[in-house]
PDB file of C-alpha atoms in Angstrom:
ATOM      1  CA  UNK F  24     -11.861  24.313 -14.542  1.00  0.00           C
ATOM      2  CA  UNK F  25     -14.195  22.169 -13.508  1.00  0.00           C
ATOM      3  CA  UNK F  26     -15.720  21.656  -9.584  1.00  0.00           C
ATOM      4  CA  UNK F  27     -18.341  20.104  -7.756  1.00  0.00           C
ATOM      5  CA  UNK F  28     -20.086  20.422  -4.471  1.00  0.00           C
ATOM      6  CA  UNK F  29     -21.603  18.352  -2.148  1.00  0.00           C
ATOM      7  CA  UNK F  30     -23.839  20.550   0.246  1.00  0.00           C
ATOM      8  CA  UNK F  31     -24.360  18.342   2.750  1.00  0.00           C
ATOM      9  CA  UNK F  32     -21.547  16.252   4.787  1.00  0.00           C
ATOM     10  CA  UNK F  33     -23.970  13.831   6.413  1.00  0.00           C
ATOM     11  CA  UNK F  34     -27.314  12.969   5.877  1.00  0.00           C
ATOM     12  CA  UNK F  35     -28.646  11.116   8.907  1.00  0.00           C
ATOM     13  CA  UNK F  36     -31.886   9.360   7.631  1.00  0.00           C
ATOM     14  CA  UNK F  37     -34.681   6.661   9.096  1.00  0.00           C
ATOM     15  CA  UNK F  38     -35.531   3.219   7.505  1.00  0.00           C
ATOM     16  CA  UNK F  39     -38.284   3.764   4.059  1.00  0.00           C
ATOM     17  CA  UNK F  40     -38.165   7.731   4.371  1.00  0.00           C
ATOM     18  CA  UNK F  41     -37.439   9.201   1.224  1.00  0.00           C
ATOM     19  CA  UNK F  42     -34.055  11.079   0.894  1.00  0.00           C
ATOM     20  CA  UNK F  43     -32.424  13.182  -1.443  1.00  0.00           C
ATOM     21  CA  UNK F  44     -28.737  14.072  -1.633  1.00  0.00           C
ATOM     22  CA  UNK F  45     -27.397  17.479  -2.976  1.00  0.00           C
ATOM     23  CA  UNK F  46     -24.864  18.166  -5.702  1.00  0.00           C
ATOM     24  CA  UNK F  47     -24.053  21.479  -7.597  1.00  0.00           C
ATOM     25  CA  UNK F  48     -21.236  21.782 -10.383  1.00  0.00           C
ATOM     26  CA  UNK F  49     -19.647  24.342 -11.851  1.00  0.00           C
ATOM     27  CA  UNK F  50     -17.938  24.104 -15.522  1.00  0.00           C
ATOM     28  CA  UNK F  51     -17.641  26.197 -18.138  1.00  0.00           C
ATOM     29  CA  UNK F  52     -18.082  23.283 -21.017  1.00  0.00           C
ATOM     30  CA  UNK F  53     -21.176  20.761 -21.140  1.00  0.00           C
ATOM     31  CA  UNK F  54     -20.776  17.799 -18.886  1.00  0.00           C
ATOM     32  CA  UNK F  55     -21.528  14.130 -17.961  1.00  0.00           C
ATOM     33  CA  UNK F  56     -22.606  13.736 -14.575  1.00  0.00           C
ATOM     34  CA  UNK F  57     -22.135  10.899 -12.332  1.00  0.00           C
ATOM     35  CA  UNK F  58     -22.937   9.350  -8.732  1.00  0.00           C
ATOM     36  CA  UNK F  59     -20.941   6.708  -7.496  1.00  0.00           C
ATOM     37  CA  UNK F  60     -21.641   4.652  -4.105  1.00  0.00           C
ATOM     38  CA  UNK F  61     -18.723   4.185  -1.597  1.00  0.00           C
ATOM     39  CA  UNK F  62     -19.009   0.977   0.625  1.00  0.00           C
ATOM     40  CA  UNK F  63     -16.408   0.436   3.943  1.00  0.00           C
ATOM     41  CA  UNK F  64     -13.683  -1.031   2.481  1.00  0.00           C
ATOM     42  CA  UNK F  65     -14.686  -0.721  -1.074  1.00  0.00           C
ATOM     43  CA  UNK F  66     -14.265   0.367  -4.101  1.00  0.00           C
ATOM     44  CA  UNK F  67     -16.542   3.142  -5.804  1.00  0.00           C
ATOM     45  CA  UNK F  68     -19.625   1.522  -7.785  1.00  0.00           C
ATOM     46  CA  UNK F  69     -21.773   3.490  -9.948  1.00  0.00           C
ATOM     47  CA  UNK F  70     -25.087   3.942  -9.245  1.00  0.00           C
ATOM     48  CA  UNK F  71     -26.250   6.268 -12.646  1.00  0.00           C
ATOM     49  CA  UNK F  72     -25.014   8.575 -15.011  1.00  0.00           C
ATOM     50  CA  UNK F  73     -26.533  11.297 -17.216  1.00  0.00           C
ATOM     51  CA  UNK F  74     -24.896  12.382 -20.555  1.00  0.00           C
ATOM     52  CA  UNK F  75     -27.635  13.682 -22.630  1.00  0.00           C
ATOM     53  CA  UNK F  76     -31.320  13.321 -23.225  1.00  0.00           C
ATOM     54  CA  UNK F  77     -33.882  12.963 -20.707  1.00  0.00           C
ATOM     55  CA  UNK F  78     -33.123  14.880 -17.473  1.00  0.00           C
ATOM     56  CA  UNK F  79     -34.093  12.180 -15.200  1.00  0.00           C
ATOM     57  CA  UNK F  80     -31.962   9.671 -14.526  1.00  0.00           C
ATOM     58  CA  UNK F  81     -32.509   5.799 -13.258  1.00  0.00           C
ATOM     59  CA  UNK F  82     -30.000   4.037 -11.859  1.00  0.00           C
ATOM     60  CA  UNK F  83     -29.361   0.937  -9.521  1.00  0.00           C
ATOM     61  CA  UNK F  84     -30.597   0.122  -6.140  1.00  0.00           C
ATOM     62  CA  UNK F  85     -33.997   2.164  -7.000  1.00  0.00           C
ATOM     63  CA  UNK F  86     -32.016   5.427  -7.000  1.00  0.00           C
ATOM     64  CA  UNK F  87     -32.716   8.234  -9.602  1.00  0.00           C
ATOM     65  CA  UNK F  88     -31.512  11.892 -10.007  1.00  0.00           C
ATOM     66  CA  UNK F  89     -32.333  15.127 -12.214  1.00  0.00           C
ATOM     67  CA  UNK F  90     -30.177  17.032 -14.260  1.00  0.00           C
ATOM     68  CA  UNK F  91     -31.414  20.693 -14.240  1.00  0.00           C
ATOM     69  CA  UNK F  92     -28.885  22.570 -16.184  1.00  0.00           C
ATOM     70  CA  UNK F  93     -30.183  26.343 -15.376  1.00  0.00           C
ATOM     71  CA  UNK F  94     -29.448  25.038 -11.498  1.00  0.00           C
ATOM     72  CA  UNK F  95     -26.245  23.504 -12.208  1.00  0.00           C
ATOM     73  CA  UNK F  96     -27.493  20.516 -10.222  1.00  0.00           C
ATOM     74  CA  UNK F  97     -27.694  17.150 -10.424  1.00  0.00           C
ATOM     75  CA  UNK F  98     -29.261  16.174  -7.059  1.00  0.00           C
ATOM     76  CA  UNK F  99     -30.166  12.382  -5.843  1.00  0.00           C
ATOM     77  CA  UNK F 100     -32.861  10.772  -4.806  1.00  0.00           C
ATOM     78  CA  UNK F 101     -34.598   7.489  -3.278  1.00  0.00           C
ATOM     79  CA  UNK F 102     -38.164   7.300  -2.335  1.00  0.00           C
ATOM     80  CA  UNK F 103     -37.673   4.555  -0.015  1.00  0.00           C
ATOM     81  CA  UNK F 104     -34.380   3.604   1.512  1.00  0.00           C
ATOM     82  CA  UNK F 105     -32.765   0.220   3.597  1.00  0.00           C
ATOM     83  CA  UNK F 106     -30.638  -0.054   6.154  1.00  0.00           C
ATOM     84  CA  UNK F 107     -28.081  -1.553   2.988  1.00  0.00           C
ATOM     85  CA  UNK F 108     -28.011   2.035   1.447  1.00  0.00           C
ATOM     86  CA  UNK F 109     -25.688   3.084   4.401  1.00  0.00           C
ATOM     87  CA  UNK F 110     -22.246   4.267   2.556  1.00  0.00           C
ATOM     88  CA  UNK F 111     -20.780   7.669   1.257  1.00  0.00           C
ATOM     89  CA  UNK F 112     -22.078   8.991  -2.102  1.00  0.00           C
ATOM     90  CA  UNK F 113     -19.711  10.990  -4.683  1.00  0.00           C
ATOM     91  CA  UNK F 114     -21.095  13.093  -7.078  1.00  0.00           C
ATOM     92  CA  UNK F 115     -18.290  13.664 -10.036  1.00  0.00           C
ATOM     93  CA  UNK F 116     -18.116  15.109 -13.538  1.00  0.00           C
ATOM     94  CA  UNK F 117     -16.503  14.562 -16.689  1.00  0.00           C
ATOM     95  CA  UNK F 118     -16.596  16.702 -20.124  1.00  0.00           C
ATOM     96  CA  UNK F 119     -16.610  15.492 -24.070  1.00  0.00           C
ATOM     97  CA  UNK F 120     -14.055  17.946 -24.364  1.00  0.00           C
ATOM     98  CA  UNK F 121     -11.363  20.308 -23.313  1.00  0.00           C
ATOM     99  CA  UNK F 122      -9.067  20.567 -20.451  1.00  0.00           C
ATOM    100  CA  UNK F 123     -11.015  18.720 -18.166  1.00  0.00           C
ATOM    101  CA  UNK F 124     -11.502  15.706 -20.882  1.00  0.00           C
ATOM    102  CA  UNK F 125     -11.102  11.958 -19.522  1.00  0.00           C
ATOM    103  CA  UNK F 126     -10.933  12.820 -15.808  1.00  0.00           C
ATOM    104  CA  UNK F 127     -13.430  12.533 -13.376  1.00  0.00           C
ATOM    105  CA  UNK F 128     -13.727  15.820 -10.911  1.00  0.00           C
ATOM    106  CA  UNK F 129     -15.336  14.375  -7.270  1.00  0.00           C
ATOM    107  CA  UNK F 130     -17.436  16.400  -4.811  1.00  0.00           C
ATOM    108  CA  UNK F 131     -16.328  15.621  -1.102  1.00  0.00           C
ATOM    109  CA  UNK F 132     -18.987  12.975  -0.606  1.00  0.00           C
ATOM    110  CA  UNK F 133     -22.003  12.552   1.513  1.00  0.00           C
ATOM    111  CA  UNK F 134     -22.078  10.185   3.954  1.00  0.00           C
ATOM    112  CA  UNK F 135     -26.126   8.291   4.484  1.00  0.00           C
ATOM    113  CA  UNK F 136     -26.559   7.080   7.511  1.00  0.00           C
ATOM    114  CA  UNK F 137     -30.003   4.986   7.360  1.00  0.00           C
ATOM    115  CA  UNK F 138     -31.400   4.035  10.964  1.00  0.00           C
ATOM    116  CA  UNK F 139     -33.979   1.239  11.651  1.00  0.00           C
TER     117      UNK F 139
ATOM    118  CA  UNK B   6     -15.063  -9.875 -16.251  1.00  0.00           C
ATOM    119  CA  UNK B   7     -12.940 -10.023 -13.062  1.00  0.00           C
ATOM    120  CA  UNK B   8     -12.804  -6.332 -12.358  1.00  0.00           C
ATOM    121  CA  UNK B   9      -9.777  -3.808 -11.591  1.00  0.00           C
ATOM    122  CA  UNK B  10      -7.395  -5.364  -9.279  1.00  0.00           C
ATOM    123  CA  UNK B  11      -4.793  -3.436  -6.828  1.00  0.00           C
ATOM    124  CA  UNK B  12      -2.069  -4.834  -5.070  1.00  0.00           C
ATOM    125  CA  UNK B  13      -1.188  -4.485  -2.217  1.00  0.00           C
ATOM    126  CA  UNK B  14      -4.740  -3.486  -0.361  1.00  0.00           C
ATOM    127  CA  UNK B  15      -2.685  -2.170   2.747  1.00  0.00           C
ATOM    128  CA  UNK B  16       0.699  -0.747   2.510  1.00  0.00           C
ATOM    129  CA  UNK B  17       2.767   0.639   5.872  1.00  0.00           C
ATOM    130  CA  UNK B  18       5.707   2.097   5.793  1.00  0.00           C
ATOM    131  CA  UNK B  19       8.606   4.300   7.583  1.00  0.00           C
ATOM    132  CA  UNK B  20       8.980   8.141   5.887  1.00  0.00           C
ATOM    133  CA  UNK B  21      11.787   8.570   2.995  1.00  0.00           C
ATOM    134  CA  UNK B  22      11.137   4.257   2.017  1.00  0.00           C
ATOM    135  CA  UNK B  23      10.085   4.005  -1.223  1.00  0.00           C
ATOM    136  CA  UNK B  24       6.611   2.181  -2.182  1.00  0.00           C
ATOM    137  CA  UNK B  25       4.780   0.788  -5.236  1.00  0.00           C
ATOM    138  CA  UNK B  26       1.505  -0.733  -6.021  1.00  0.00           C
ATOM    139  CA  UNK B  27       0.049  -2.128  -9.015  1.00  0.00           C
ATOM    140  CA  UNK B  28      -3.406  -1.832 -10.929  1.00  0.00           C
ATOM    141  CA  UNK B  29      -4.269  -4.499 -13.340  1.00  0.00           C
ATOM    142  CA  UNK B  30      -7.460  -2.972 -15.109  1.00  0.00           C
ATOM    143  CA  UNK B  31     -10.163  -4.995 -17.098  1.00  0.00           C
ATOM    144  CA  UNK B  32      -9.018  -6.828 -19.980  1.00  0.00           C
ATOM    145  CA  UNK B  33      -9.471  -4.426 -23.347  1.00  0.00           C
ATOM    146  CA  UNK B  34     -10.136  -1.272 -21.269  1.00  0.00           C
ATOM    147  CA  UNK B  35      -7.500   0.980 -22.944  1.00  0.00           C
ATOM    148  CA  UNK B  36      -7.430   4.330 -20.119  1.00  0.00           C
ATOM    149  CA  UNK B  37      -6.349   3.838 -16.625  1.00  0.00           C
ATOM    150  CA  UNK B  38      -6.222   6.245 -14.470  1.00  0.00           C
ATOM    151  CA  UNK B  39      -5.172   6.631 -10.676  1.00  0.00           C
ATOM    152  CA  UNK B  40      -6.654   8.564  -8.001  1.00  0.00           C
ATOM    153  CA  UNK B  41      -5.769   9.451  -4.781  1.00  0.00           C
ATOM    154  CA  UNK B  42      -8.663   9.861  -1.998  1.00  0.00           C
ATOM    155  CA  UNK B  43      -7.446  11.285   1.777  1.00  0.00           C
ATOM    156  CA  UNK B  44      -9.807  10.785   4.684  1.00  0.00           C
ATOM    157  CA  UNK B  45     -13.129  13.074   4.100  1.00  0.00           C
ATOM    158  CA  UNK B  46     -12.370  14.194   0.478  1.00  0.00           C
ATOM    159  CA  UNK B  47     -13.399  12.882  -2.792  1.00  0.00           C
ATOM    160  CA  UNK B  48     -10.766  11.405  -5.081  1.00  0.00           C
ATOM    161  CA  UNK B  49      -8.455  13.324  -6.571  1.00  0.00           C
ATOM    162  CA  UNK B  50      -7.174  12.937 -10.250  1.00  0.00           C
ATOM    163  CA  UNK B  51      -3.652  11.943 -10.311  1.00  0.00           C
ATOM    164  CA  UNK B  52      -2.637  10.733 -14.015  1.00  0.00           C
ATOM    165  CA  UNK B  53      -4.010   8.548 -16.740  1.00  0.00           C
ATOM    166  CA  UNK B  54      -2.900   7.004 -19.606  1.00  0.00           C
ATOM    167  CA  UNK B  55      -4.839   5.559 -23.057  1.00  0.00           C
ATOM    168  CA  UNK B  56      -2.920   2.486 -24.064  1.00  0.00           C
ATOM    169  CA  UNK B  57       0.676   2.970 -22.918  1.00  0.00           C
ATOM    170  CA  UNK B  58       0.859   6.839 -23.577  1.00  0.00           C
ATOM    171  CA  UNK B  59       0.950   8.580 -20.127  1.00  0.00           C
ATOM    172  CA  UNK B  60      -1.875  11.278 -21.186  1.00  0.00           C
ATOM    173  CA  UNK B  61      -2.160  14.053 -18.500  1.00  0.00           C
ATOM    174  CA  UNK B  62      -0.473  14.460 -15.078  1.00  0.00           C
ATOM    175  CA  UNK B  63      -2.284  16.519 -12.104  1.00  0.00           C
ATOM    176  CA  UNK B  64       0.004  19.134 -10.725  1.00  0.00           C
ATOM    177  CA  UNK B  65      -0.518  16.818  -7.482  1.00  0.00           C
ATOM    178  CA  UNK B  66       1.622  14.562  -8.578  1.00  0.00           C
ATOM    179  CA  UNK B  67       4.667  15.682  -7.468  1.00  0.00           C
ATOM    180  CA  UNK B  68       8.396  14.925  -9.047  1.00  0.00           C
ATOM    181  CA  UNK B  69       8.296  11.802  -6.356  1.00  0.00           C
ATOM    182  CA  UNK B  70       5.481   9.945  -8.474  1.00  0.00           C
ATOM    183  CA  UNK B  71       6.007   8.240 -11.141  1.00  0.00           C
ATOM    184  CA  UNK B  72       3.389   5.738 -12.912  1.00  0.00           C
ATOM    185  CA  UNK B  73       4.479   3.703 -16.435  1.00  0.00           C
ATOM    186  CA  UNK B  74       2.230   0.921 -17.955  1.00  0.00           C
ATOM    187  CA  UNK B  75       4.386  -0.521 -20.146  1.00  0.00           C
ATOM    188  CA  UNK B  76       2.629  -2.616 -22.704  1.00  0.00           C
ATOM    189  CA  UNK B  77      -0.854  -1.362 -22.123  1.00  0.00           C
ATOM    190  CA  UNK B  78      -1.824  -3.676 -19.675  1.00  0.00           C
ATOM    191  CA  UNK B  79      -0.996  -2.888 -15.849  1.00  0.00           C
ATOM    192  CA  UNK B  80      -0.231   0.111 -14.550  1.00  0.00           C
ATOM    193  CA  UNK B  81       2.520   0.689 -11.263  1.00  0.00           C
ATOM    194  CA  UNK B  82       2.416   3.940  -9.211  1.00  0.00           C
ATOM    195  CA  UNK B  83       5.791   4.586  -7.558  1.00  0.00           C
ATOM    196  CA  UNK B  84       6.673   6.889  -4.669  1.00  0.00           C
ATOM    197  CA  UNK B  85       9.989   7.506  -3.952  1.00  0.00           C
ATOM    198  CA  UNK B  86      11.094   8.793  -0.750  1.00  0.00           C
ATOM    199  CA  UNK B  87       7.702   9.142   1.167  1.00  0.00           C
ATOM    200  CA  UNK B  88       6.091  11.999   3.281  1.00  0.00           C
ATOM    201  CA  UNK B  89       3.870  11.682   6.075  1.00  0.00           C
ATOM    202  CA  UNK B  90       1.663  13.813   3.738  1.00  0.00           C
ATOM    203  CA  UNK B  91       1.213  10.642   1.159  1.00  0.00           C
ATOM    204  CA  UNK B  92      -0.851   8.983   3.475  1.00  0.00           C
ATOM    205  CA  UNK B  93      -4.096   7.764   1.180  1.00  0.00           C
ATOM    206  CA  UNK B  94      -6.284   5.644  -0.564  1.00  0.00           C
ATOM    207  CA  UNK B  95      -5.050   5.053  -4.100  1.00  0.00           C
ATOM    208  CA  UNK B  96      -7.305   4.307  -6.414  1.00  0.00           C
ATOM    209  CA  UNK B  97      -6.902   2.855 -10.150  1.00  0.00           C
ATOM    210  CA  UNK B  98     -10.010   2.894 -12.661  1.00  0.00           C
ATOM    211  CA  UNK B  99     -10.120   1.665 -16.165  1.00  0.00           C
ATOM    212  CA  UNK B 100     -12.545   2.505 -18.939  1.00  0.00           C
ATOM    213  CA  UNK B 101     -13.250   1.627 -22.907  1.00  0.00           C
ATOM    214  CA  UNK B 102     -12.218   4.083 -25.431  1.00  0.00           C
ATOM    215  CA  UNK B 103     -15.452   6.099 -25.790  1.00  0.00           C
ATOM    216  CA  UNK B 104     -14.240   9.334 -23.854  1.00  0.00           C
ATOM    217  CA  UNK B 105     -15.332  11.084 -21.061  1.00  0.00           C
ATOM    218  CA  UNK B 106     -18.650   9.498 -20.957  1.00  0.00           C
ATOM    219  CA  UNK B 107     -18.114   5.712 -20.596  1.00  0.00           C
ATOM    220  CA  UNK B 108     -17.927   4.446 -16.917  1.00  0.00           C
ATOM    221  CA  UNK B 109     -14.932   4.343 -15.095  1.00  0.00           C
ATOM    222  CA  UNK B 110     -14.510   1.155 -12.850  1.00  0.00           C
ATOM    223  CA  UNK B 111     -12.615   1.464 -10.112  1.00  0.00           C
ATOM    224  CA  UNK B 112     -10.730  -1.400  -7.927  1.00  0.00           C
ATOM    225  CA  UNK B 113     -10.835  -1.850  -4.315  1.00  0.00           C
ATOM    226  CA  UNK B 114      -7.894   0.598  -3.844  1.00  0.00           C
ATOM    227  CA  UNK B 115      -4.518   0.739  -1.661  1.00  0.00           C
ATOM    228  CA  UNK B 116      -4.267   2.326   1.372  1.00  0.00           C
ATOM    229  CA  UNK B 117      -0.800   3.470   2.290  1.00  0.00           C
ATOM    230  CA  UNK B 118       0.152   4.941   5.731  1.00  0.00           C
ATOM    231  CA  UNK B 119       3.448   6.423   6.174  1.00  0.00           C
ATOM    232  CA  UNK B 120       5.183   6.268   9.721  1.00  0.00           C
TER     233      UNK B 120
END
């Protein structure tokens, strides 16, 4: 089985400060990873994905995150963020195989609150 | 490209009615799937299907549920005699046929609240 968790509930964050949001899995196959962006009233939109390669990911909206495999994390970042980047982010993950195949597994989501 | 559609966006009604809503995914994606997403939480996987071939079924979805998409195309989601506890978001996603690592799209999603 496959899980994911997103440490922190809320991140509460000013105007071009950098921010990073937090996401551990846990599976016992190899696995794409994925953040998607949640806006009011919206549907999920997703910002990057990694499935093999380079570690570091680049995705939309200047947003970019880091595979590290021996951590089981795949943690995101922005160096800069606007008052638009307010919304909840989902971490999920999907496998090329098994039980877990064609179904995307969700952390709880983080909600970033960015304040001017 | 016009995106995944649901229908309706907001759905009330009284415990033990019955409900449906539809997902029409982008043209030539092959998998839908539905989700179902309560207040705090992530989404949850409910079912998906490749084609018309209902493919796996999440233990969540109880005898009540019942999805079809008959012809490949759209998908419905039925719930037959509701519970307060089937208060959601339901979300439908559709993807190409590469497998667990093409994108899954997801449409605006139906929230139902049950009386």
């Amino acid at each position: 089985a496959q899980s994911v968790t997103q440490l922190d509930s809320q991140v509460p964050v000013f105007e071009e400060a950098p921010v990073e949001l937090r996401c551990n899995y846990s599976s016992s196959v190899s696995v794409y990873l994925f953040w998607y962006v949640q806006y009011p009233n919206q549907g999920l939109q997703l910002l990057l994905k990694y499935l093999s390669g380079s570690t570091l990911v680049k995705g939309i909206n200047g947003f970019e995150a880091e595979f590290n495999k021996s951590q089981t994390s795949f943690h995101l970042r922005k160096p800069s963020v606007h008052i638009s980047d307010t919304a909840e982010y989902f971490c999920a993950v999907n496998s090329p195989g098994g039980t877990s195949y064609g179904k995307l597994t969700f952390g709880q989501g983080t909600i970033l609150t960015v304040h001017p | 490209d016009t995106g995944v559609s649901q229908n309706p966006r907001h759905k009330i009604t009284k415990r033990g009615q019955n409900v449906t809503f539809r997902c029409d995914p982008i043209s030539e994606h092959n998998r839908l799937y539905w989700y179902r997403q309560t207040l705090g939480q992530g989404p949850e996987f409910l079912t998906y299907f490749q084609n018309e071939a209902q493919l796996e079924k999440s233990r969540l979805l109880s005898d009540r549920f019942s999805a079809e998409r008959p012809k490949g195309s759209f998908s419905t989601l039925e719930i037959q005699r509701t519970e307060q506890g089937d208060s959601a978001m339901y979300l439908c996603a559709s993807s190409p046929p590469a497998g667990g690592k093409d994108t899954q799209y997801f449409g605006p999603g139906t929230r139902l609240t049950v009386l």
